PDB file of C-alpha atoms in Angstrom:
ATOM      1  CA  MET A   1     129.614  77.987 200.900  1.00 49.00           C
ATOM      2  CA  PRO A   2     126.387  77.838 202.988  1.00 57.00           C
ATOM      3  CA  VAL A   3     126.105  74.806 205.254  1.00 50.00           C
ATOM      4  CA  GLU A   4     122.978  72.695 204.742  1.00 66.00           C
ATOM      5  CA  THR A   5     120.672  72.394 207.722  1.00 72.00           C
ATOM      6  CA  ALA A   6     119.648  69.000 209.083  1.00 70.00           C
ATOM      7  CA  THR A   7     116.185  69.512 207.554  1.00 73.00           C
ATOM      8  CA  GLU A   8     117.693  70.245 204.147  1.00 76.00           C
ATOM      9  CA  VAL A   9     119.963  67.194 204.371  1.00 80.00           C
ATOM     10  CA  SER A  10     116.999  64.973 205.256  1.00 90.00           C
ATOM     11  CA  ALA A  11     114.913  66.390 202.384  1.00 93.00           C
ATOM     12  CA  LYS A  12     117.823  65.872 199.978  1.00 93.00           C
ATOM     13  CA  GLN A  13     118.212  62.244 201.085  1.00 95.00           C
ATOM     14  CA  ARG A  14     114.497  61.569 200.567  1.00 96.00           C
ATOM     15  CA  PHE A  15     114.581  63.181 197.128  1.00 97.00           C
ATOM     16  CA  ASN A  16     117.635  61.147 196.147  1.00 96.00           C
ATOM     17  CA  GLU A  17     115.757  57.982 197.139  1.00 96.00           C
ATOM     18  CA  LEU A  18     112.934  58.996 194.780  1.00 97.00           C
ATOM     19  CA  LEU A  19     115.451  59.793 192.057  1.00 97.00           C
ATOM     20  CA  ARG A  20     117.072  56.391 192.470  1.00 96.00           C
ATOM     21  CA  HIS A  21     113.768  54.741 191.476  1.00 97.00           C
ATOM     22  CA  ASP A  22     113.136  56.847 188.359  1.00 97.00           C
ATOM     23  CA  VAL A  23     112.062  54.783 185.344  1.00 96.00           C
ATOM     24  CA  ARG A  24     114.999  54.737 182.933  1.00 94.00           C
ATOM     25  CA  PHE A  25     113.876  52.688 179.933  1.00 95.00           C
ATOM     26  CA  ALA A  26     115.252  54.166 176.705  1.00 96.00           C
ATOM     27  CA  GLU A  27     111.922  53.494 174.958  1.00 97.00           C
ATOM     28  CA  LEU A  28     108.517  52.544 176.292  1.00 97.00           C
ATOM     29  CA  SER A  29     105.034  52.049 174.847  1.00 97.00           C
ATOM     30  CA  MET A  30     101.785  52.483 176.788  1.00 97.00           C
ATOM     31  CA  GLN A  31      98.190  51.657 175.918  1.00 97.00           C
ATOM     32  CA  GLY A  32      95.041  52.540 177.809  1.00 97.00           C
ATOM     33  CA  SER A  33      92.296  55.117 178.052  1.00 97.00           C
ATOM     34  CA  LEU A  34      91.805  58.697 179.104  1.00 95.00           C
ATOM     35  CA  GLN A  35      88.988  61.000 180.129  1.00 96.00           C
ATOM     36  CA  VAL A  36      89.529  64.688 179.382  1.00 94.00           C
ATOM     37  CA  ASP A  37      87.512  67.609 180.780  1.00 94.00           C
ATOM     38  CA  MET A  38      88.967  70.879 179.579  1.00 86.00           C
ATOM     39  CA  GLY A  39      87.548  74.293 178.733  1.00 80.00           C
ATOM     40  CA  GLY A  40      83.974  73.118 179.130  1.00 85.00           C
ATOM     41  CA  ASN A  41      84.486  70.212 176.739  1.00 87.00           C
ATOM     42  CA  SER A  42      84.888  66.555 177.649  1.00 92.00           C
ATOM     43  CA  PHE A  43      85.621  63.308 175.872  1.00 90.00           C
ATOM     44  CA  SER A  44      86.870  59.806 176.587  1.00 95.00           C
ATOM     45  CA  SER A  45      89.111  57.806 174.327  1.00 96.00           C
ATOM     46  CA  ALA A  46      91.496  54.923 173.878  1.00 97.00           C
ATOM     47  CA  VAL A  47      95.076  56.185 173.771  1.00 97.00           C
ATOM     48  CA  ASN A  48      98.412  54.795 172.607  1.00 97.00           C
ATOM     49  CA  MET A  49     101.688  56.431 173.599  1.00 98.00           C
ATOM     50  CA  LYS A  50     105.290  55.805 172.640  1.00 98.00           C
ATOM     51  CA  LEU A  51     108.107  57.477 174.529  1.00 97.00           C
ATOM     52  CA  GLU A  52     111.766  57.816 173.592  1.00 97.00           C
ATOM     53  CA  LEU A  53     113.284  59.105 176.804  1.00 96.00           C
ATOM     54  CA  ASN A  54     114.332  62.773 176.615  1.00 96.00           C
ATOM     55  CA  LYS A  55     113.662  62.887 172.860  1.00 97.00           C
ATOM     56  CA  GLN A  56     110.031  62.452 171.813  1.00 98.00           C
ATOM     57  CA  LEU A  57     106.526  61.410 172.834  1.00 98.00           C
ATOM     58  CA  TRP A  58     104.104  60.027 170.234  1.00 98.00           C
ATOM     59  CA  VAL A  59     100.370  60.013 171.049  1.00 98.00           C
ATOM     60  CA  SER A  60      97.437  58.490 169.143  1.00 98.00           C
ATOM     61  CA  ILE A  61      93.870  59.165 170.308  1.00 96.00           C
ATOM     62  CA  LYS A  62      91.091  56.880 169.090  1.00 95.00           C
ATOM     63  CA  PRO A  63      87.733  57.855 170.618  1.00 91.00           C
ATOM     64  CA  MET A  64      85.436  55.742 168.424  1.00 81.00           C
ATOM     65  CA  LEU A  65      85.652  52.187 167.096  1.00 81.00           C
ATOM     66  CA  GLY A  66      89.432  52.215 167.065  1.00 82.00           C
ATOM     67  CA  ILE A  67      89.506  55.020 164.451  1.00 92.00           C
ATOM     68  CA  GLU A  68      92.261  57.567 165.056  1.00 96.00           C
ATOM     69  CA  ALA A  69      90.969  61.126 165.518  1.00 95.00           C
ATOM     70  CA  PHE A  70      94.149  62.873 166.658  1.00 96.00           C
ATOM     71  CA  ARG A  71      97.870  62.210 166.535  1.00 98.00           C
ATOM     72  CA  ALA A  72     100.628  64.201 168.199  1.00 97.00           C
ATOM     73  CA  LEU A  73     104.406  64.142 168.152  1.00 98.00           C
ATOM     74  CA  ILE A  74     105.937  66.097 171.014  1.00 97.00           C
ATOM     75  CA  ARG A  75     109.620  66.948 171.234  1.00 97.00           C
ATOM     76  CA  PRO A  76     111.563  69.110 173.694  1.00 96.00           C
ATOM     77  CA  ASP A  77     111.312  72.153 171.406  1.00 96.00           C
ATOM     78  CA  SER A  78     108.217  71.495 169.289  1.00 96.00           C
ATOM     79  CA  ILE A  79     104.801  69.895 168.995  1.00 96.00           C
ATOM     80  CA  PHE A  80     103.097  68.535 165.868  1.00 96.00           C
ATOM     81  CA  LEU A  81      99.374  67.769 165.736  1.00 96.00           C
ATOM     82  CA  LEU A  82      97.098  66.004 163.254  1.00 97.00           C
ATOM     83  CA  ASP A  83      93.338  66.548 163.472  1.00 97.00           C
ATOM     84  CA  ARG A  84      91.994  63.773 161.263  1.00 96.00           C
ATOM     85  CA  ILE A  85      88.379  64.795 161.867  1.00 94.00           C
ATOM     86  CA  ASN A  86      88.785  68.269 160.391  1.00 96.00           C
ATOM     87  CA  LYS A  87      91.782  67.414 158.176  1.00 97.00           C
ATOM     88  CA  GLN A  88      94.051  69.960 159.773  1.00 98.00           C
ATOM     89  CA  TYR A  89      97.569  70.034 161.178  1.00 98.00           C
ATOM     90  CA  ALA A  90      99.649  72.235 163.455  1.00 96.00           C
ATOM     91  CA  ALA A  91     103.393  72.661 163.858  1.00 96.00           C
ATOM     92  CA  LYS A  92     104.131  74.755 166.942  1.00 95.00           C
ATOM     93  CA  PRO A  93     106.896  75.483 169.443  1.00 96.00           C
ATOM     94  CA  PHE A  94     106.600  73.550 172.707  1.00 95.00           C
ATOM     95  CA  ALA A  95     105.272  76.717 174.369  1.00 91.00           C
ATOM     96  CA  TYR A  96     102.001  76.074 172.490  1.00 88.00           C
ATOM     97  CA  LEU A  97     101.299  73.126 174.780  1.00 84.00           C
ATOM     98  CA  GLN A  98     101.824  75.367 177.783  1.00 81.00           C
ATOM     99  CA  GLN A  99      99.460  77.903 176.236  1.00 80.00           C
ATOM    100  CA  ILE A 100      96.553  75.535 175.538  1.00 74.00           C
ATOM    101  CA  SER A 101      96.871  73.698 178.867  1.00 71.00           C
ATOM    102  CA  GLY A 102      97.730  76.702 181.010  1.00 68.00           C
ATOM    103  CA  ALA A 103     100.184  74.431 182.834  1.00 73.00           C
ATOM    104  CA  PRO A 104     103.843  75.251 183.592  1.00 76.00           C
ATOM    105  CA  VAL A 105     105.321  72.202 181.870  1.00 86.00           C
ATOM    106  CA  SER A 106     108.417  71.498 179.808  1.00 92.00           C
ATOM    107  CA  PHE A 107     109.101  68.296 177.881  1.00 95.00           C
ATOM    108  CA  ALA A 108     111.144  66.986 180.811  1.00 95.00           C
ATOM    109  CA  VAL A 109     108.260  67.672 183.200  1.00 94.00           C
ATOM    110  CA  LEU A 110     105.715  66.078 180.849  1.00 95.00           C
ATOM    111  CA  GLN A 111     107.602  62.799 180.432  1.00 96.00           C
ATOM    112  CA  ASP A 112     108.373  62.599 184.147  1.00 97.00           C
ATOM    113  CA  LEU A 113     104.700  63.147 185.032  1.00 96.00           C
ATOM    114  CA  LEU A 114     103.820  60.188 182.803  1.00 96.00           C
ATOM    115  CA  LEU A 115     106.441  57.991 184.471  1.00 97.00           C
ATOM    116  CA  ASN A 116     106.156  59.244 188.074  1.00 98.00           C
ATOM    117  CA  ASN A 117     109.770  60.380 187.820  1.00 98.00           C
ATOM    118  CA  CYS A 118     111.546  63.224 189.601  1.00 97.00           C
ATOM    119  CA  GLY A 119     114.546  63.686 187.312  1.00 96.00           C
ATOM    120  CA  PHE A 120     113.402  67.100 186.077  1.00 96.00           C
ATOM    121  CA  LEU A 121     114.208  68.445 189.565  1.00 96.00           C
ATOM    122  CA  GLU A 122     117.615  66.825 189.906  1.00 96.00           C
ATOM    123  CA  GLY A 123     120.178  69.221 191.370  1.00 94.00           C
ATOM    124  CA  GLN A 124     117.571  71.502 192.957  1.00 94.00           C
ATOM    125  CA  LYS A 125     117.386  72.418 196.634  1.00 93.00           C
ATOM    126  CA  PHE A 126     114.623  70.894 198.792  1.00 94.00           C
ATOM    127  CA  GLN A 127     113.040  71.522 202.161  1.00 93.00           C
ATOM    128  CA  THR A 128     110.563  69.506 204.197  1.00 93.00           C
ATOM    129  CA  GLY A 129     107.104  71.070 204.358  1.00 88.00           C
ATOM    130  CA  HIS A 130     103.699  70.220 205.802  1.00 85.00           C
ATOM    131  CA  HIS A 131     102.718  66.550 206.055  1.00 84.00           C
ATOM    132  CA  GLY A 132     106.267  65.534 205.134  1.00 87.00           C
ATOM    133  CA  ASN A 133     106.045  66.947 201.600  1.00 95.00           C
ATOM    134  CA  LEU A 134     109.246  67.944 199.841  1.00 97.00           C
ATOM    135  CA  LEU A 135     109.292  71.577 198.710  1.00 96.00           C
ATOM    136  CA  CYS A 136     111.329  73.072 195.891  1.00 95.00           C
ATOM    137  CA  ARG A 137     111.009  76.775 195.123  1.00 93.00           C
ATOM    138  CA  GLN A 138     112.296  78.383 191.945  1.00 89.00           C
ATOM    139  CA  PRO A 139     111.661  81.916 190.644  1.00 89.00           C
ATOM    140  CA  GLY A 140     107.935  82.162 189.998  1.00 89.00           C
ATOM    141  CA  ILE A 141     107.154  78.470 190.586  1.00 91.00           C
ATOM    142  CA  GLU A 142     106.870  76.040 193.487  1.00 94.00           C
ATOM    143  CA  TYR A 143     106.952  72.240 193.426  1.00 95.00           C
ATOM    144  CA  GLN A 144     105.485  70.068 196.181  1.00 96.00           C
ATOM    145  CA  LEU A 145     106.299  66.358 196.180  1.00 97.00           C
ATOM    146  CA  ALA A 146     104.414  63.886 198.377  1.00 97.00           C
ATOM    147  CA  PRO A 147     106.414  60.619 198.493  1.00 97.00           C
ATOM    148  CA  ALA A 148     104.574  57.321 198.896  1.00 96.00           C
ATOM    149  CA  THR A 149     104.984  55.445 202.169  1.00 94.00           C
ATOM    150  CA  ASN A 150     107.743  53.268 200.699  1.00 92.00           C
ATOM    151  CA  GLY A 151     109.655  56.402 199.661  1.00 94.00           C
ATOM    152  CA  LYS A 152     110.285  55.018 196.162  1.00 95.00           C
ATOM    153  CA  LYS A 153     107.714  56.918 194.093  1.00 98.00           C
ATOM    154  CA  LEU A 154     105.279  59.817 194.489  1.00 98.00           C
ATOM    155  CA  ASP A 155     101.692  59.743 195.669  1.00 98.00           C
ATOM    156  CA  ARG A 156     101.200  63.330 194.534  1.00 98.00           C
ATOM    157  CA  LEU A 157     102.989  66.132 192.711  1.00 97.00           C
ATOM    158  CA  LEU A 158     101.916  69.782 192.730  1.00 96.00           C
ATOM    159  CA  LEU A 159     103.229  72.540 190.452  1.00 94.00           C
ATOM    160  CA  LYS A 160     102.190  76.066 191.423  1.00 92.00           C
ATOM    161  CA  ARG A 161     102.733  79.133 189.279  1.00 89.00           C
ATOM    162  CA  ASP A 162     100.244  81.919 189.851  1.00 86.00           C
ATOM    163  CA  PRO A 163      97.553  82.022 188.721  1.00 87.00           C
ATOM    164  CA  GLN A 164      97.683  78.389 187.534  1.00 86.00           C
ATOM    165  CA  GLN A 165      98.209  75.166 189.462  1.00 91.00           C
ATOM    166  CA  LEU A 166      98.749  71.606 188.225  1.00 92.00           C
ATOM    167  CA  GLU A 167      98.317  68.586 190.488  1.00 96.00           C
ATOM    168  CA  VAL A 168      99.069  64.965 189.610  1.00 97.00           C
ATOM    169  CA  VAL A 169      97.638  62.264 191.860  1.00 98.00           C
ATOM    170  CA  TYR A 170      99.047  58.761 191.333  1.00 98.00           C
ATOM    171  CA  LEU A 171      96.349  56.223 192.129  1.00 98.00           C
ATOM    172  CA  LYS A 172      97.910  52.878 191.208  1.00 97.00           C
ATOM    173  CA  MET A 173     101.391  51.647 190.322  1.00 97.00           C
ATOM    174  CA  GLN A 174     102.510  48.386 188.742  1.00 96.00           C
ATOM    175  CA  SER A 175     105.841  46.610 188.340  1.00 96.00           C
ATOM    176  CA  LEU A 176     107.580  46.576 184.968  1.00 96.00           C
ATOM    177  CA  GLU A 177     110.840  44.678 185.103  1.00 94.00           C
ATOM    178  CA  GLN A 178     112.869  46.414 187.857  1.00 93.00           C
ATOM    179  CA  PHE A 179     110.774  49.606 187.902  1.00 96.00           C
ATOM    180  CA  LEU A 180     107.406  50.849 189.135  1.00 96.00           C
ATOM    181  CA  VAL A 181     105.261  52.613 186.507  1.00 97.00           C
ATOM    182  CA  PRO A 182     101.967  54.500 186.968  1.00 97.00           C
ATOM    183  CA  GLU A 183      98.983  52.441 185.888  1.00 98.00           C
ATOM    184  CA  SER A 184      96.377  55.021 186.908  1.00 98.00           C
ATOM    185  CA  PHE A 185      96.665  58.736 187.687  1.00 98.00           C
ATOM    186  CA  LYS A 186      94.719  61.986 187.509  1.00 98.00           C
ATOM    187  CA  ILE A 187      95.872  65.448 186.446  1.00 95.00           C
ATOM    188  CA  ASN A 188      93.971  68.403 187.903  1.00 94.00           C
ATOM    189  CA  ILE A 189      94.513  71.911 186.523  1.00 90.00           C
ATOM    190  CA  SER A 190      93.077  74.843 188.466  1.00 90.00           C
ATOM    191  CA  GLY A 191      93.118  78.570 187.810  1.00 85.00           C
ATOM    192  CA  PRO A 192      91.932  80.595 184.801  1.00 84.00           C
ATOM    193  CA  GLN A 193      92.022  77.495 182.555  1.00 82.00           C
ATOM    194  CA  PRO A 194      90.730  74.659 184.780  1.00 90.00           C
ATOM    195  CA  GLY A 195      90.395  71.060 183.699  1.00 91.00           C
ATOM    196  CA  SER A 196      91.231  67.461 184.468  1.00 95.00           C
ATOM    197  CA  ILE A 197      92.636  64.397 182.714  1.00 95.00           C
ATOM    198  CA  ASP A 198      92.161  60.844 184.005  1.00 97.00           C
ATOM    199  CA  VAL A 199      94.644  58.336 182.603  1.00 98.00           C
ATOM    200  CA  ASN A 200      94.462  54.544 182.932  1.00 98.00           C
ATOM    201  CA  PHE A 201      97.075  52.348 181.272  1.00 98.00           C
ATOM    202  CA  SER A 202      96.277  48.674 180.673  1.00 96.00           C
ATOM    203  CA  LYS A 203      99.488  47.688 178.886  1.00 96.00           C
ATOM    204  CA  PHE A 204     103.167  48.627 179.046  1.00 96.00           C
ATOM    205  CA  ALA A 205     106.000  47.300 176.891  1.00 96.00           C
ATOM    206  CA  VAL A 206     109.699  48.037 176.622  1.00 95.00           C
ATOM    207  CA  GLU A 207     110.098  48.568 172.882  1.00 87.00           C
ATOM    208  CA  ASN A 208     113.626  49.436 171.840  1.00 89.00           C
ATOM    209  CA  GLY A 209     113.742  50.556 168.213  1.00 93.00           C
ATOM    210  CA  GLN A 210     110.023  51.384 167.962  1.00 95.00           C
ATOM    211  CA  THR A 211     108.865  53.826 165.275  1.00 96.00           C
ATOM    212  CA  TYR A 212     107.144  57.196 165.763  1.00 97.00           C
ATOM    213  CA  PRO A 213     105.230  57.648 162.494  1.00 96.00           C
ATOM    214  CA  PHE A 214     104.064  61.159 161.699  1.00 97.00           C
ATOM    215  CA  SER A 215     103.359  62.609 158.275  1.00 96.00           C
ATOM    216  CA  ILE A 216     101.051  65.377 157.105  1.00 96.00           C
ATOM    217  CA  PRO A 217      98.673  64.458 154.240  1.00 96.00           C
ATOM    218  CA  GLY A 218      98.822  66.834 151.304  1.00 95.00           C
ATOM    219  CA  ASN A 219      95.146  67.747 151.545  1.00 96.00           C
ATOM    220  CA  TYR A 220      95.345  68.906 155.194  1.00 97.00           C
ATOM    221  CA  GLY A 221      95.074  72.610 155.987  1.00 97.00           C
ATOM    222  CA  LYS A 222      97.174  74.398 158.582  1.00 96.00           C
ATOM    223  CA  MET A 223      95.521  75.367 161.870  1.00 91.00           C
ATOM    224  CA  ASP A 224      95.608  79.023 162.898  1.00 80.00           C
TER     225      ASP A 224
END
C-alpha cells in the first residue's frame, strides 16, 4: 500500500475538518431571491427551496407578484419541471440538468453546493495546490477547494471538466443552530455554455416532515 506523503496527510486533515462541519439537517427549507444570466437570457425572481438530504430538492420560482412561474422536483436520478407560463411539463433523467447547464453536477454535488458541504468528495484523495487550495483529481474532472480562514467551510469551489468550468463563490455565511449555512453565493459557469446565478437566502428553517408537492395538471403538454 502506498505511503501518504506529508503534504497528502496535511491536505487530508484539512479536508476532514471541512467535512466535520458539513450541514447535516435531514430536511431544510430556504427562501430568498436569485438572479440568473444564462444563454443570453436573464431574469430575477423570488425562490423557495425545500431539501430532503440525499433524496430530493423542491424549487418554486416566483418572478412576479408572488405568482409561481416554474416548479421543479429534483431527485438523484430524475428531474421534473412545471412551466406554468406555457402550461408545459418535463420528466427527464438527472442528466438533463447537466445538459441544460453544461455543468458536471450530480444530485450529491448540487445539494452540497447549496449547503457549502464537501461530503460528495468524501473518501477521495487530496493534495495541496496553489494558495493553499485543496486539489482532487478524478478521471476527466478536477476539483479545487479553497477553505475559509477558519477552516470550517469553503470560500470557493471550482469544478473543471473540459471544456466547461463551474465556480461557486460563497460570499456570506450565517449560523443555523450548530451549523453554518450559505446566505449569499454566486455560481459562475464558463465554457461553451457560459452563465451565472446569484443566490441570496433571507430565511432558513429546519422543517422535519415538510411536504414536496408536485403534480402535473391534465391540460399541460409535454416539453420536447
